Amino acid sequence: MHAAQDAIEPPAPGAPGSEPPTVREPTEPREPAEPKHDQGSPATRTPTGAETSTGPEQVGQQGAHLTTAQGARLRDTDHSLKAGARGPTLLQDHHLREKIMHFDHERIPERVVHARGAAAHGVFVGYGNAESVCRATFLGKDVKTPVFTRFSPVVGSRGSADAVRDTRGFATKFYTDEGVFDLVGNNIPVFFIQDAIKFPDVVHAAKPHPDREIPQAQSAHDTFWDFVGLHTEASHHVMWQMSDRGIPRSYRMMEGFGVHTFRLVDASGGTSLVKFHWKPRLGVHSLVWEEAQLVNGVDPDFHRRDLADAIESGAPPQWELGIQVFPDTPEQTFEGIDLLDPTKVVPEELAPVQPVGLMTLDANPTNYFAETEQVAFHPGHLVPGIDVTDDPLLQGRLFSYLDTQLTRLGGPNFAQIPINRPHAPVNDMLRDGWHQDAVHSGAAPYKPNSLDGGCPFFAGADVEALTEVAATVPEGHKVRESPASYADHFTQPRMFFRSLSPVEQEHTIRAYTFELGRCYEEAIKERYLGVLAEIDADLCAGVARGLGLDVPSRGPTGDVGVQRAQDMPPSPALSQVGQEWPVAGRVVGIVVDTDTDRGQVDAVRRRAIGDGLVPLVIAAHGGQVDGTSVQRTFATTRSVELDAVLLASCPPPAPDADPVGDAGAAPLDPRIAVLLQEAFRHAKPIGAWGAGSAALDAAGIPRSAPGVVVDENADTVTPEVLALLGRHRVWERLTGASAS
Ligand code: HDE
């Protein structure tokens, strides 16, 4: 081994025992970042800390000399070799050819769905309480397992925006001692379709129109609503998407769901059925629609930046893994709900979610392509103790994920890519193929053999993975049909809508109205109103009013033979309103000017940092204002990056700007007026003290409005504003016609 490799052995991000990231504010002006660990010498570990024997995996710009890929030193990389300074370029210039050839092939096909994503490393620690139902060792008490989690909108392509209305992927790779376990879930617990054979249909309908390839990253168009109106098993998923869940505030504030029912196996072979849940420590929160639209223009990378900034600033997001456990009966139903139907939830009130471990994402990827782009998840990557069920959607996925990687990652050896390497020893008999990195020794990659001493040997029944649980397979003829229970498409969407608070219901009505309003075909809108009529009369009437169409008197005209909706008790756990949550990682803007009391601002910043928040000082110009460092200027900030606003001043407009606000009010910079008006409309807490109170008047914000805190002193204003932030929004402001 090279001496330098010995010297620099970076701690594996997120691996057990690695240090937590340094606490610092990413937005504070600072010296150039310290070299990242990959800018040292090549390391002998994969990004997740797995040992590798196949040479350097992490190579950065380091070392004294620029070289070719073959290690030959170069003197110039700016000029191609030419016959005279103004003459033709010579084919013999290897550096030119190698550089251009490599560049020409830098791109690989993006994922056919979930193309855009953001990911982080972390660690999962088991609570040990799942042992009675599952023998997977990573769930054992205090067992630490490195993880890599990728979040992703579904429809948009790699360069699309983050804050679109869409489902989000939530995929976690657990590098367990027993092999890799992938939990490839979504932030919505149900899916559009009940059978994998419909996946190409729903994706073709949701993706941009084939002629002009628009619209990008959204479902507000004819083909999507055409499909979901004719294929009403999608109604439940669509309802979640149209609710606030479709526009999450942050990946850190999303639930995750395994969607399908899985089968757990305990140490003595006993089985149970289970649904997996991820519960975010920060609660489940969403953007409001106008905010999401602004975000997509102001900061298309909003969710990606938010995740990376939170980790870098020392507020690593956490989720508890929870399970809903059901008896493994031959019917595979629970309280009348078909557990094999991926369009159905089991309300938490009927089967509580029991926490079994905690995931902390505490390290950002070093290289987006190597890690976030090349990671390959698969719902069939299972460890002993976790098995699949006959859910026809899951069964089809078991084929798709292996298959898609062949094209995306260029051959069958993608498990050898560093981010995909198991931490458990690998001893397969898979050989050769594109991008084979291993130098396999041995003469007999087959079994049985005598030439390699019979190696490798088989595992005992107690540790083998991919166990065939002796589940009964119903006898019958080969058929292309669904069970009768799959024909209930409307009971659960009705239950979901009726479980929401009035303000969430209003948002949902507006979302349907907007999306259907963007369709051109009248028949598509009318057909979907039929679907909504079956789900809930008020919902249907609200959307029909917005579209200017009649409320249909009949139920859906799509799928033939579907059942009428039944009434189920509402599930309060589905609403996002009404609870208090930690505020760590939230962003608070503090507007200052030369008249601001610096001592008070320093105290507010200390308090905010102490609570794990990110305070951003906002002023007319960068640098410093009376000794206070400025992180954002009036030109570089918009309300959408702030969760709350504190006003320590009423900054006047630049001399050449038009005045805003009422005559008689103090003059206020128009950009701050817009910032305040947006923050107010989006129900964000606003606090003001001293001269800051005048900014409220100038922006037309009533001092007495809910969630507006005004006092002489920052000491009294700040705690109140932070307490309001714990409820996510000032919900009272979001009712009525002016709501966003
Ligand atoms: Fe996926 N899905 N999916 N999916 N899916 C992919 O695999 C597929 C489904 C999910 O961050 C693809 O590697 C089929 C449900 C996530 O890399 C592909 C069906 C759920 C991700 C694929 C489904 C998911 C994917 C594209 C219907 C939630 C991103 C690239 C049977 C439980 C993973 C890739 C990442 C990605 C197929 C339905 C979640 C084509 C055929 C249900 C989070 O293989």
mmCIF file of C-alpha atoms in Angstrom, residues 371-657:
data_model
loop_
_atom_site.group_PDB
_atom_site.id
_atom_site.type_symbol
_atom_site.label_atom_id
_atom_site.label_comp_id
_atom_site.label_asym_id
_atom_site.label_seq_id
_atom_site.Cartn_x
_atom_site.Cartn_y
_atom_site.Cartn_z
ATOM 1 C CA GLU A 371 -23.026 8.420 -4.380
ATOM 2 C CA THR A 372 -26.454 9.994 -4.952
ATOM 3 C CA GLU A 373 -26.588 9.226 -8.668
ATOM 4 C CA GLN A 374 -25.013 5.770 -8.646
ATOM 5 C CA VAL A 375 -26.805 4.366 -5.615
ATOM 6 C CA ALA A 376 -29.012 1.471 -6.707
ATOM 7 C CA PHE A 377 -31.924 0.528 -4.472
ATOM 8 C CA HIS A 378 -34.001 -2.592 -4.757
ATOM 9 C CA PRO A 379 -37.002 -3.713 -2.683
ATOM 10 C CA GLY A 380 -35.688 -7.274 -3.033
ATOM 11 C CA HIS A 381 -32.497 -6.484 -1.116
ATOM 12 C CA LEU A 382 -33.627 -8.227 2.055
ATOM 13 C CA VAL A 383 -31.933 -9.620 5.144
ATOM 14 C CA PRO A 384 -32.897 -12.632 7.276
ATOM 15 C CA GLY A 385 -36.129 -11.830 9.115
ATOM 16 C CA ILE A 386 -37.718 -9.653 6.395
ATOM 17 C CA ASP A 387 -39.601 -11.113 3.461
ATOM 18 C CA VAL A 388 -41.969 -9.921 0.745
ATOM 19 C CA THR A 389 -45.670 -10.681 0.350
ATOM 20 C CA ASP A 390 -47.811 -11.418 -2.704
ATOM 21 C CA ASP A 391 -48.811 -7.764 -3.204
ATOM 22 C CA PRO A 392 -48.832 -7.670 -7.033
ATOM 23 C CA LEU A 393 -47.277 -4.210 -7.068
ATOM 24 C CA LEU A 394 -44.354 -5.366 -4.943
ATOM 25 C CA GLN A 395 -43.911 -8.529 -6.995
ATOM 26 C CA GLY A 396 -43.433 -6.459 -10.164
ATOM 27 C CA ARG A 397 -40.999 -4.120 -8.430
ATOM 28 C CA LEU A 398 -38.808 -7.100 -7.608
ATOM 29 C CA PHE A 399 -38.096 -7.413 -11.318
ATOM 30 C CA SER A 400 -37.950 -3.739 -12.251
ATOM 31 C CA TYR A 401 -35.206 -2.447 -9.973
ATOM 32 C CA LEU A 402 -32.595 -4.999 -11.036
ATOM 33 C CA ASP A 403 -33.524 -4.535 -14.634
ATOM 34 C CA THR A 404 -33.383 -0.743 -14.684
ATOM 35 C CA GLN A 405 -29.860 -0.647 -13.211
ATOM 36 C CA LEU A 406 -28.499 -2.632 -16.161
ATOM 37 C CA THR A 407 -29.195 0.302 -18.441
ATOM 38 C CA ARG A 408 -28.663 3.059 -15.928
ATOM 39 C CA LEU A 409 -25.394 1.822 -14.496
ATOM 40 C CA GLY A 410 -24.085 0.110 -17.586
ATOM 41 C CA GLY A 411 -24.003 -3.594 -16.825
ATOM 42 C CA PRO A 412 -24.552 -6.198 -14.146
ATOM 43 C CA ASN A 413 -21.724 -5.270 -11.744
ATOM 44 C CA PHE A 414 -23.353 -2.240 -10.113
ATOM 45 C CA ALA A 415 -23.191 -3.883 -6.689
ATOM 46 C CA GLN A 416 -19.433 -3.235 -6.844
ATOM 47 C CA ILE A 417 -19.850 0.537 -7.167
ATOM 48 C CA PRO A 418 -18.572 1.895 -3.842
ATOM 49 C CA ILE A 419 -21.900 3.319 -2.627
ATOM 50 C CA ASN A 420 -23.637 0.015 -3.331
ATOM 51 C CA ARG A 421 -21.082 -2.294 -1.724
ATOM 52 C CA PRO A 422 -22.372 -4.342 1.153
ATOM 53 C CA HIS A 423 -20.466 -4.180 4.421
ATOM 54 C CA ALA A 424 -21.085 -7.871 4.959
ATOM 55 C CA PRO A 425 -18.504 -10.082 3.237
ATOM 56 C CA VAL A 426 -19.491 -10.889 -0.351
ATOM 57 C CA ASN A 427 -18.786 -14.354 -1.694
ATOM 58 C CA ASP A 428 -20.890 -14.742 -4.804
ATOM 59 C CA MET A 429 -20.194 -16.727 -7.929
ATOM 60 C CA LEU A 430 -21.134 -13.895 -10.284
ATOM 61 C CA ARG A 431 -18.288 -13.293 -12.731
ATOM 62 C CA ASP A 432 -17.094 -11.005 -15.509
ATOM 63 C CA GLY A 433 -19.351 -8.530 -17.343
ATOM 64 C CA TRP A 434 -19.043 -4.777 -17.988
ATOM 65 C CA HIS A 435 -17.129 -2.865 -15.313
ATOM 66 C CA GLN A 436 -15.974 -5.922 -13.415
ATOM 67 C CA ASP A 437 -13.784 -4.377 -10.701
ATOM 68 C CA ALA A 438 -12.884 -7.467 -8.765
ATOM 69 C CA VAL A 439 -9.936 -9.704 -9.555
ATOM 70 C CA HIS A 440 -11.517 -12.980 -8.571
ATOM 71 C CA SER A 441 -9.157 -15.761 -7.639
ATOM 72 C CA GLY A 442 -10.057 -19.440 -7.565
ATOM 73 C CA ALA A 443 -10.733 -21.871 -10.364
ATOM 74 C CA ALA A 444 -14.280 -22.993 -9.725
ATOM 75 C CA PRO A 445 -17.011 -20.314 -9.585
ATOM 76 C CA TYR A 446 -19.688 -22.981 -9.547
ATOM 77 C CA LYS A 447 -21.247 -25.379 -7.083
ATOM 78 C CA PRO A 448 -20.789 -28.184 -6.348
ATOM 79 C CA ASN A 449 -17.052 -28.153 -6.885
ATOM 80 C CA SER A 450 -14.089 -30.060 -5.605
ATOM 81 C CA LEU A 451 -11.378 -27.933 -7.229
ATOM 82 C CA ASP A 452 -11.819 -24.962 -4.835
ATOM 83 C CA GLY A 453 -12.227 -27.269 -1.865
ATOM 84 C CA GLY A 454 -16.006 -27.108 -2.200
ATOM 85 C CA CYS A 455 -15.980 -23.384 -1.285
ATOM 86 C CA PRO A 456 -18.050 -21.393 -0.675
ATOM 87 C CA PHE A 457 -20.266 -23.289 1.772
ATOM 88 C CA PHE A 458 -23.957 -22.800 2.556
ATOM 89 C CA ALA A 459 -25.362 -20.862 5.511
ATOM 90 C CA GLY A 460 -27.331 -22.562 8.250
ATOM 91 C CA ALA A 461 -31.114 -22.126 8.229
ATOM 92 C CA ASP A 462 -30.856 -19.687 11.163
ATOM 93 C CA VAL A 463 -28.857 -17.077 9.213
ATOM 94 C CA GLU A 464 -29.935 -17.536 5.616
ATOM 95 C CA ALA A 465 -31.600 -14.632 3.808
ATOM 96 C CA LEU A 466 -34.345 -14.744 1.194
ATOM 97 C CA THR A 467 -36.040 -17.511 3.167
ATOM 98 C CA GLU A 468 -39.025 -19.029 1.556
ATOM 99 C CA VAL A 469 -41.622 -18.599 4.275
ATOM 100 C CA ALA A 470 -44.044 -21.476 4.004
ATOM 101 C CA ALA A 471 -46.946 -19.163 3.208
ATOM 102 C CA THR A 472 -49.939 -20.770 1.582
ATOM 103 C CA VAL A 473 -50.396 -19.972 -2.083
ATOM 104 C CA PRO A 474 -54.117 -19.900 -2.873
ATOM 105 C CA GLU A 475 -55.020 -22.570 -5.358
ATOM 106 C CA GLY A 476 -56.874 -21.663 -8.504
ATOM 107 C CA HIS A 477 -56.619 -21.121 -12.206
ATOM 108 C CA LYS A 478 -54.177 -18.762 -13.843
ATOM 109 C CA VAL A 479 -56.124 -15.525 -14.248
ATOM 110 C CA ARG A 480 -55.588 -11.923 -15.228
ATOM 111 C CA GLU A 481 -57.832 -10.275 -12.639
ATOM 112 C CA SER A 482 -57.822 -8.548 -9.255
ATOM 113 C CA PRO A 483 -59.504 -9.768 -6.083
ATOM 114 C CA ALA A 484 -62.946 -8.318 -5.332
ATOM 115 C CA SER A 485 -61.580 -6.308 -2.381
ATOM 116 C CA TYR A 486 -59.470 -4.230 -4.802
ATOM 117 C CA ALA A 487 -62.654 -2.709 -6.242
ATOM 118 C CA ASP A 488 -63.156 -0.301 -3.334
ATOM 119 C CA HIS A 489 -61.465 2.855 -4.648
ATOM 120 C CA PHE A 490 -63.285 5.560 -2.722
ATOM 121 C CA THR A 491 -63.743 4.641 0.936
ATOM 122 C CA GLN A 492 -60.213 5.531 1.960
ATOM 123 C CA PRO A 493 -59.886 8.795 -0.002
ATOM 124 C CA ARG A 494 -63.133 9.850 1.652
ATOM 125 C CA MET A 495 -61.682 8.906 5.043
ATOM 126 C CA PHE A 496 -58.475 10.842 4.262
ATOM 127 C CA PHE A 497 -60.325 14.015 3.209
ATOM 128 C CA ARG A 498 -62.600 13.917 6.234
ATOM 129 C CA SER A 499 -59.596 13.463 8.574
ATOM 130 C CA LEU A 500 -58.069 16.798 7.520
ATOM 131 C CA SER A 501 -58.563 20.085 9.361
ATOM 132 C CA PRO A 502 -60.673 22.718 7.540
ATOM 133 C CA VAL A 503 -57.599 24.639 6.368
ATOM 134 C CA GLU A 504 -56.025 21.472 4.942
ATOM 135 C CA GLN A 505 -59.305 20.599 3.229
ATOM 136 C CA GLU A 506 -59.389 24.048 1.690
ATOM 137 C CA HIS A 507 -55.823 23.620 0.370
ATOM 138 C CA THR A 508 -56.796 20.264 -1.097
ATOM 139 C CA ILE A 509 -59.839 21.704 -2.862
ATOM 140 C CA ARG A 510 -57.649 24.461 -4.313
ATOM 141 C CA ALA A 511 -55.061 21.963 -5.494
ATOM 142 C CA TYR A 512 -57.645 19.896 -7.393
ATOM 143 C CA THR A 513 -59.113 23.107 -8.798
ATOM 144 C CA PHE A 514 -55.728 24.351 -9.976
ATOM 145 C CA GLU A 515 -54.657 21.038 -11.504
ATOM 146 C CA LEU A 516 -57.937 20.339 -13.274
ATOM 147 C CA GLY A 517 -58.094 23.998 -14.248
ATOM 148 C CA ARG A 518 -54.831 23.506 -16.165
ATOM 149 C CA CYS A 519 -56.397 20.755 -18.289
ATOM 150 C CA TYR A 520 -57.724 21.725 -21.714
ATOM 151 C CA GLU A 521 -60.240 18.937 -22.204
ATOM 152 C CA GLU A 522 -63.605 19.706 -20.638
ATOM 153 C CA ALA A 523 -64.525 16.013 -20.612
ATOM 154 C CA ILE A 524 -61.531 15.205 -18.406
ATOM 155 C CA LYS A 525 -62.552 17.806 -15.833
ATOM 156 C CA GLU A 526 -66.159 16.643 -15.856
ATOM 157 C CA ARG A 527 -65.170 13.012 -15.479
ATOM 158 C CA TYR A 528 -62.969 13.813 -12.517
ATOM 159 C CA LEU A 529 -65.722 15.791 -10.845
ATOM 160 C CA GLY A 530 -67.642 12.517 -10.982
ATOM 161 C CA VAL A 531 -64.841 10.854 -9.035
ATOM 162 C CA LEU A 532 -64.848 13.656 -6.446
ATOM 163 C CA ALA A 533 -68.646 13.440 -6.140
ATOM 164 C CA GLU A 534 -68.240 9.858 -5.020
ATOM 165 C CA ILE A 535 -65.539 10.793 -2.485
ATOM 166 C CA ASP A 536 -67.098 13.831 -0.800
ATOM 167 C CA ALA A 537 -69.898 16.199 -1.809
ATOM 168 C CA ASP A 538 -68.261 19.329 -0.319
ATOM 169 C CA LEU A 539 -64.965 18.550 -2.013
ATOM 170 C CA CYS A 540 -66.713 18.092 -5.329
ATOM 171 C CA ALA A 541 -68.789 21.256 -4.937
ATOM 172 C CA GLY A 542 -65.712 23.317 -4.027
ATOM 173 C CA VAL A 543 -63.762 22.131 -7.057
ATOM 174 C CA ALA A 544 -66.764 22.449 -9.414
ATOM 175 C CA ARG A 545 -67.252 26.036 -8.237
ATOM 176 C CA GLY A 546 -63.618 26.864 -8.982
ATOM 177 C CA LEU A 547 -63.830 25.270 -12.415
ATOM 178 C CA GLY A 548 -67.164 26.901 -13.196
ATOM 179 C CA LEU A 549 -68.736 23.521 -13.951
ATOM 180 C CA ASP A 550 -71.884 21.814 -12.699
ATOM 181 C CA VAL A 551 -71.730 19.430 -9.776
ATOM 182 C CA PRO A 552 -72.382 16.036 -11.318
ATOM 183 C CA SER A 553 -75.286 14.056 -9.982
ATOM 184 C CA ARG A 554 -73.687 10.692 -10.756
ATOM 185 C CA GLY A 555 -70.688 8.835 -9.414
ATOM 186 C CA PRO A 556 -67.549 7.985 -11.380
ATOM 187 C CA THR A 557 -67.700 6.992 -14.989
ATOM 188 C CA GLY A 558 -64.202 5.499 -15.100
ATOM 189 C CA ASP A 559 -63.410 1.946 -13.969
ATOM 190 C CA VAL A 560 -66.242 -0.466 -14.483
ATOM 191 C CA GLY A 561 -67.478 -2.410 -11.473
ATOM 192 C CA VAL A 562 -65.965 -0.272 -8.723
ATOM 193 C CA GLN A 563 -67.727 -0.179 -5.383
ATOM 194 C CA ARG A 564 -69.529 2.786 -3.816
ATOM 195 C CA ALA A 565 -67.653 4.617 -1.033
ATOM 196 C CA GLN A 566 -68.303 3.527 2.546
ATOM 197 C CA ASP A 567 -67.933 5.711 5.643
ATOM 198 C CA MET A 568 -64.922 4.995 7.829
ATOM 199 C CA PRO A 569 -64.130 6.820 11.072
ATOM 200 C CA PRO A 570 -61.679 9.671 10.441
ATOM 201 C CA SER A 571 -58.011 9.132 11.356
ATOM 202 C CA PRO A 572 -56.743 12.231 13.225
ATOM 203 C CA ALA A 573 -53.129 11.053 12.689
ATOM 204 C CA LEU A 574 -53.477 12.075 9.019
ATOM 205 C CA SER A 575 -53.740 15.805 9.781
ATOM 206 C CA GLN A 576 -50.595 17.929 10.067
ATOM 207 C CA VAL A 577 -52.238 20.664 12.123
ATOM 208 C CA GLY A 578 -52.457 21.098 15.868
ATOM 209 C CA GLN A 579 -49.251 19.800 17.391
ATOM 210 C CA GLU A 580 -46.020 21.313 18.709
ATOM 211 C CA TRP A 581 -42.671 20.312 17.143
ATOM 212 C CA PRO A 582 -38.950 20.969 17.682
ATOM 213 C CA VAL A 583 -37.675 23.972 15.742
ATOM 214 C CA ALA A 584 -34.101 22.794 15.083
ATOM 215 C CA GLY A 585 -32.862 23.677 11.620
ATOM 216 C CA ARG A 586 -35.565 26.329 11.007
ATOM 217 C CA VAL A 587 -34.416 29.594 9.428
ATOM 218 C CA VAL A 588 -35.172 32.952 11.022
ATOM 219 C CA GLY A 589 -34.470 36.219 9.183
ATOM 220 C CA ILE A 590 -33.487 39.287 11.225
ATOM 221 C CA VAL A 591 -33.846 42.587 9.358
ATOM 222 C CA VAL A 592 -31.304 45.161 10.546
ATOM 223 C CA ASP A 593 -30.091 48.613 9.617
ATOM 224 C CA THR A 594 -27.683 51.182 10.993
ATOM 225 C CA ASP A 595 -30.172 52.175 13.712
ATOM 226 C CA THR A 596 -30.435 48.630 15.084
ATOM 227 C CA ASP A 597 -29.358 47.865 18.636
ATOM 228 C CA ARG A 598 -26.479 45.476 18.030
ATOM 229 C CA GLY A 599 -26.592 44.010 21.563
ATOM 230 C CA GLN A 600 -30.197 42.902 21.075
ATOM 231 C CA VAL A 601 -29.471 41.314 17.694
ATOM 232 C CA ASP A 602 -26.497 39.428 19.119
ATOM 233 C CA ALA A 603 -28.682 38.119 21.936
ATOM 234 C CA VAL A 604 -31.380 36.989 19.470
ATOM 235 C CA ARG A 605 -28.798 35.212 17.330
ATOM 236 C CA ARG A 606 -27.308 33.443 20.357
ATOM 237 C CA ARG A 607 -30.729 32.350 21.491
ATOM 238 C CA ALA A 608 -31.641 31.072 18.009
ATOM 239 C CA ILE A 609 -28.369 29.175 17.565
ATOM 240 C CA GLY A 610 -28.801 27.726 21.047
ATOM 241 C CA ASP A 611 -32.178 26.326 19.957
ATOM 242 C CA GLY A 612 -30.609 24.802 16.824
ATOM 243 C CA LEU A 613 -32.089 27.407 14.474
ATOM 244 C CA VAL A 614 -30.277 29.170 11.655
ATOM 245 C CA PRO A 615 -30.507 32.979 12.111
ATOM 246 C CA LEU A 616 -29.821 35.045 9.000
ATOM 247 C CA VAL A 617 -29.053 38.731 9.381
ATOM 248 C CA ILE A 618 -30.575 40.642 6.454
ATOM 249 C CA ALA A 619 -29.450 44.163 5.554
ATOM 250 C CA ALA A 620 -29.312 46.572 2.640
ATOM 251 C CA HIS A 621 -25.772 45.538 1.754
ATOM 252 C CA GLY A 622 -23.354 42.697 2.468
ATOM 253 C CA GLY A 623 -20.334 42.737 4.762
ATOM 254 C CA GLN A 624 -21.104 44.268 8.145
ATOM 255 C CA VAL A 625 -23.634 46.739 9.507
ATOM 256 C CA ASP A 626 -22.268 48.442 12.606
ATOM 257 C CA GLY A 627 -20.201 45.394 13.486
ATOM 258 C CA THR A 628 -22.951 42.820 12.796
ATOM 259 C CA SER A 629 -22.121 40.347 10.013
ATOM 260 C CA VAL A 630 -24.709 40.232 7.244
ATOM 261 C CA GLN A 631 -25.682 36.888 5.686
ATOM 262 C CA ARG A 632 -28.310 38.077 3.195
ATOM 263 C CA THR A 633 -28.979 41.380 1.490
ATOM 264 C CA PHE A 634 -32.355 42.760 0.418
ATOM 265 C CA ALA A 635 -31.372 41.668 -3.097
ATOM 266 C CA THR A 636 -30.387 38.091 -2.213
ATOM 267 C CA THR A 637 -33.115 36.985 0.155
ATOM 268 C CA ARG A 638 -36.762 36.143 -0.420
ATOM 269 C CA SER A 639 -39.387 35.301 2.174
ATOM 270 C CA VAL A 640 -39.554 31.672 1.090
ATOM 271 C CA GLU A 641 -36.204 30.773 2.612
ATOM 272 C CA LEU A 642 -37.340 32.015 6.028
ATOM 273 C CA ASP A 643 -39.628 30.270 8.510
ATOM 274 C CA ALA A 644 -40.048 33.429 10.613
ATOM 275 C CA VAL A 645 -39.071 37.095 10.314
ATOM 276 C CA LEU A 646 -37.792 39.384 13.062
ATOM 277 C CA LEU A 647 -37.689 43.133 12.447
ATOM 278 C CA ALA A 648 -35.029 45.048 14.319
ATOM 279 C CA SER A 649 -35.372 48.064 12.062
ATOM 280 C CA CYS A 650 -37.478 49.757 9.410
ATOM 281 C CA PRO A 651 -34.905 50.176 6.628
ATOM 282 C CA PRO A 652 -35.786 53.031 4.273
ATOM 283 C CA PRO A 653 -35.793 52.593 0.499
ATOM 284 C CA ALA A 654 -32.695 53.308 -1.526
ATOM 285 C CA PRO A 655 -32.699 57.001 -2.529
ATOM 286 C CA ASP A 656 -33.761 56.243 -6.117
ATOM 287 C CA ALA A 657 -36.565 53.721 -5.239
#
